[in-house]
């Protein structure tokens, strides 16, 4: 994600890629996402990162959330572990994330990496599952259509500014001003 503290944002990086990279670096497995405990490891890292964020930046953006991990479990054909269900319950109960989620659409191609080996067609299915998971849990998707990175970042920055100014305006609402993670495909 190209939004950083210099822009007034604290971005919490994606956990699944970090878990995969760590396991691959340790030489344990070239494909840790095949492990039964993989989803729990990702959910645990997301939980720790969310709890550990300490920053003087007023806005936090999460590059993925437990809802994304839910989508990953569904995509992999795995049951949703109790640990992940409990984390989703907690983030819902505590209203950790805003209801508006930046949903970054695919760019029309897929370049495999060590952590992402799915095809473009598989990525389209994964995108649909993400969308379904977020809607299932009641999130409002803010569509970020195909465009170059600079324009997408500008769109997100403008949307955050607008939402933040609406939250600061006197109103009867007690809405918060943090934003949910932007799934990137």
Coordinates of C-alpha atoms in Angstrom, one line a residue:
X1 CA 0.0 0.0 0.0
X2 CA 1.4 3.4 -0.9
X3 CA -0.3 5.3 2.0
X4 CA 2.2 5.9 4.8
X5 CA 2.8 8.0 7.8
X6 CA 4.1 10.9 5.6
X7 CA 0.5 11.1 4.3
X8 CA -0.9 11.1 7.9
X9 CA -1.7 7.4 7.9
X10 CA -0.4 4.4 9.8
X11 CA -0.6 1.3 7.6
X12 CA -0.6 -2.1 9.3
X13 CA 0.8 -4.5 6.7
X14 CA -0.9 -7.7 5.6
X15 CA -0.4 -10.7 7.8
X16 CA -0.8 -13.7 5.4
X17 CA 2.2 -12.7 3.3
X18 CA 4.3 -12.2 6.4
X19 CA 3.4 -15.6 7.7
X20 CA 4.2 -17.2 4.4
X21 CA 7.5 -15.3 4.1
X22 CA 8.6 -16.3 7.6
X23 CA 7.8 -19.9 7.1
X24 CA 9.5 -20.0 3.7
X25 CA 12.6 -18.2 5.1
X26 CA 12.8 -20.8 7.9
X27 CA 12.7 -23.5 5.2
X28 CA 9.8 -25.2 6.9
X29 CA 7.6 -25.4 3.8
X30 CA 7.4 -23.8 0.3
X31 CA 3.6 -23.7 0.6
X32 CA 2.6 -23.0 4.3
X33 CA -1.0 -22.1 3.2
X34 CA -1.5 -25.8 2.8
X35 CA -1.1 -26.3 6.6
X36 CA -4.2 -26.8 8.7
X37 CA -2.9 -24.2 11.2
X38 CA -2.2 -21.5 8.5
X39 CA -5.5 -19.6 8.9
X40 CA -5.0 -19.5 12.7
X41 CA -1.5 -18.2 12.4
X42 CA -2.7 -15.4 10.1
X43 CA -5.5 -14.5 12.4
X44 CA -3.2 -14.5 15.4
X45 CA -0.7 -12.2 13.7
X46 CA -3.5 -9.9 12.7
X47 CA -4.8 -9.8 16.2
X48 CA -1.3 -9.0 17.6
X49 CA -0.7 -6.3 15.1
X50 CA -4.0 -4.7 15.7
X51 CA -3.4 -4.7 19.5
X52 CA 0.2 -3.5 19.2
X53 CA -0.4 -0.5 17.0
X54 CA 0.9 2.5 18.9
X55 CA 1.3 5.6 16.9
X56 CA 0.9 9.4 17.0
X57 CA -0.8 9.1 13.7
X58 CA -4.6 9.5 14.1
X59 CA -5.7 7.2 11.3
X60 CA -4.8 3.6 10.9
X61 CA -5.4 1.6 7.7
X62 CA -5.1 -2.2 7.8
X63 CA -4.0 -3.9 4.6
X64 CA -6.3 -6.9 5.2
X65 CA -8.4 -7.8 8.2
X66 CA -9.8 -10.9 9.9
X67 CA -12.6 -10.7 7.3
X68 CA -10.0 -11.2 4.6
X69 CA -8.8 -14.2 6.5
X70 CA -12.3 -15.5 6.6
X71 CA -12.4 -15.1 2.8
X72 CA -9.0 -16.9 2.6
X73 CA -10.4 -19.9 4.6
X74 CA -13.4 -20.1 2.3
X75 CA -11.2 -19.8 -0.8
X76 CA -8.9 -22.6 0.5
X77 CA -12.0 -24.8 1.3
X78 CA -11.1 -24.8 5.0
X79 CA -13.5 -24.5 7.9
X80 CA -13.3 -21.2 9.7
X81 CA -11.3 -21.9 12.9
X82 CA -12.7 -21.0 16.2
X83 CA -9.8 -18.6 16.8
X84 CA -10.8 -16.6 13.7
X85 CA -14.5 -16.7 14.5
X86 CA -13.7 -15.3 18.0
X87 CA -11.5 -12.5 16.4
X88 CA -14.3 -11.6 14.0
X89 CA -16.7 -11.5 16.9
X90 CA -14.3 -9.3 18.9
X91 CA -13.7 -6.8 16.0
X92 CA -17.5 -6.6 15.5
X93 CA -18.3 -6.2 19.1
X94 CA -15.6 -3.6 19.7
X95 CA -16.1 -1.9 16.4
X96 CA -12.4 -2.0 15.6
X97 CA -12.9 -1.1 12.0
X98 CA -15.1 1.4 10.2
X99 CA -18.0 0.0 8.2
X100 CA -16.6 1.4 5.0
X101 CA -14.0 -0.8 3.4
X102 CA -11.9 0.2 0.4
X103 CA -12.3 -2.7 -2.0
X104 CA -9.5 -2.5 -4.5
X105 CA -10.5 -4.1 -7.8
X106 CA -8.2 -6.4 -9.8
X107 CA -6.1 -4.7 -12.4
X108 CA -6.7 -7.2 -15.2
X109 CA -3.7 -9.5 -14.7
X110 CA -1.9 -11.4 -12.0
X111 CA 1.9 -11.7 -11.4
X112 CA 2.6 -14.8 -9.2
X113 CA 5.0 -14.3 -6.3
X114 CA 6.4 -16.7 -3.7
X115 CA 3.4 -16.0 -1.5
X116 CA 0.8 -15.6 -4.3
X117 CA 0.8 -18.4 -6.8
X118 CA -2.8 -18.3 -7.9
X119 CA -3.7 -17.6 -11.5
X120 CA -5.6 -14.6 -12.7
X121 CA -8.8 -16.6 -13.0
X122 CA -8.4 -17.9 -9.4
X123 CA -7.8 -14.3 -8.3
X124 CA -11.1 -13.3 -9.7
X125 CA -12.8 -16.0 -7.7
X126 CA -10.9 -14.9 -4.6
X127 CA -12.0 -11.4 -5.2
X128 CA -15.7 -12.5 -5.3
X129 CA -15.2 -14.5 -2.1
X130 CA -13.7 -11.4 -0.4
X131 CA -16.6 -9.3 -1.5
X132 CA -19.1 -11.9 -0.2
X133 CA -17.3 -12.1 3.2
X134 CA -17.3 -8.4 3.7
X135 CA -21.0 -8.1 2.8
X136 CA -21.8 -11.1 5.0
X137 CA -20.4 -9.2 8.0
X138 CA -22.2 -6.0 7.1
X139 CA -19.4 -3.9 5.7
X140 CA -20.0 -1.2 3.0
X141 CA -17.6 -1.5 0.1
X142 CA -16.1 1.6 -1.3
X143 CA -15.2 0.5 -4.8
X144 CA -11.7 1.4 -5.9
X145 CA -11.8 0.7 -9.7
X146 CA -9.0 -0.1 -12.0
X147 CA -6.5 2.8 -12.4
X148 CA -2.9 3.5 -11.9
X149 CA -1.5 3.3 -8.4
X150 CA -1.2 7.1 -8.0
X151 CA -4.8 7.7 -8.9
X152 CA -6.0 4.9 -6.6
X153 CA -4.1 6.3 -3.7
X154 CA -5.5 9.8 -4.5
X155 CA -9.0 8.4 -4.5
X156 CA -8.5 6.6 -1.2
X157 CA -6.9 9.7 0.3
X158 CA -9.7 11.9 -0.9
X159 CA -12.4 9.5 0.4
X160 CA -10.7 9.3 3.8
X161 CA -10.5 13.1 4.0
X162 CA -14.2 13.4 3.2
X163 CA -15.2 10.7 5.7
X164 CA -13.0 12.3 8.4
X165 CA -14.5 15.7 7.8
X166 CA -18.0 14.2 8.0
X167 CA -17.1 12.5 11.2
X168 CA -15.8 15.8 12.7
X169 CA -18.9 17.8 11.7
X170 CA -21.4 18.3 14.5
X171 CA -24.0 15.6 14.3
X172 CA -26.2 13.3 16.4
X173 CA -24.1 10.3 15.2
X174 CA -21.2 8.9 17.2
X175 CA -19.4 7.5 14.1
X176 CA -15.6 6.9 14.4
X177 CA -12.9 8.0 12.0
X178 CA -10.8 4.9 11.4
X179 CA -11.0 3.0 8.2
X180 CA -11.0 -0.7 7.5
X181 CA -8.2 -2.4 5.4
X182 CA -8.1 -2.2 1.6
X183 CA -8.1 -5.6 0.1
X184 CA -5.6 -5.6 -2.8
X185 CA -5.9 -8.0 -5.6

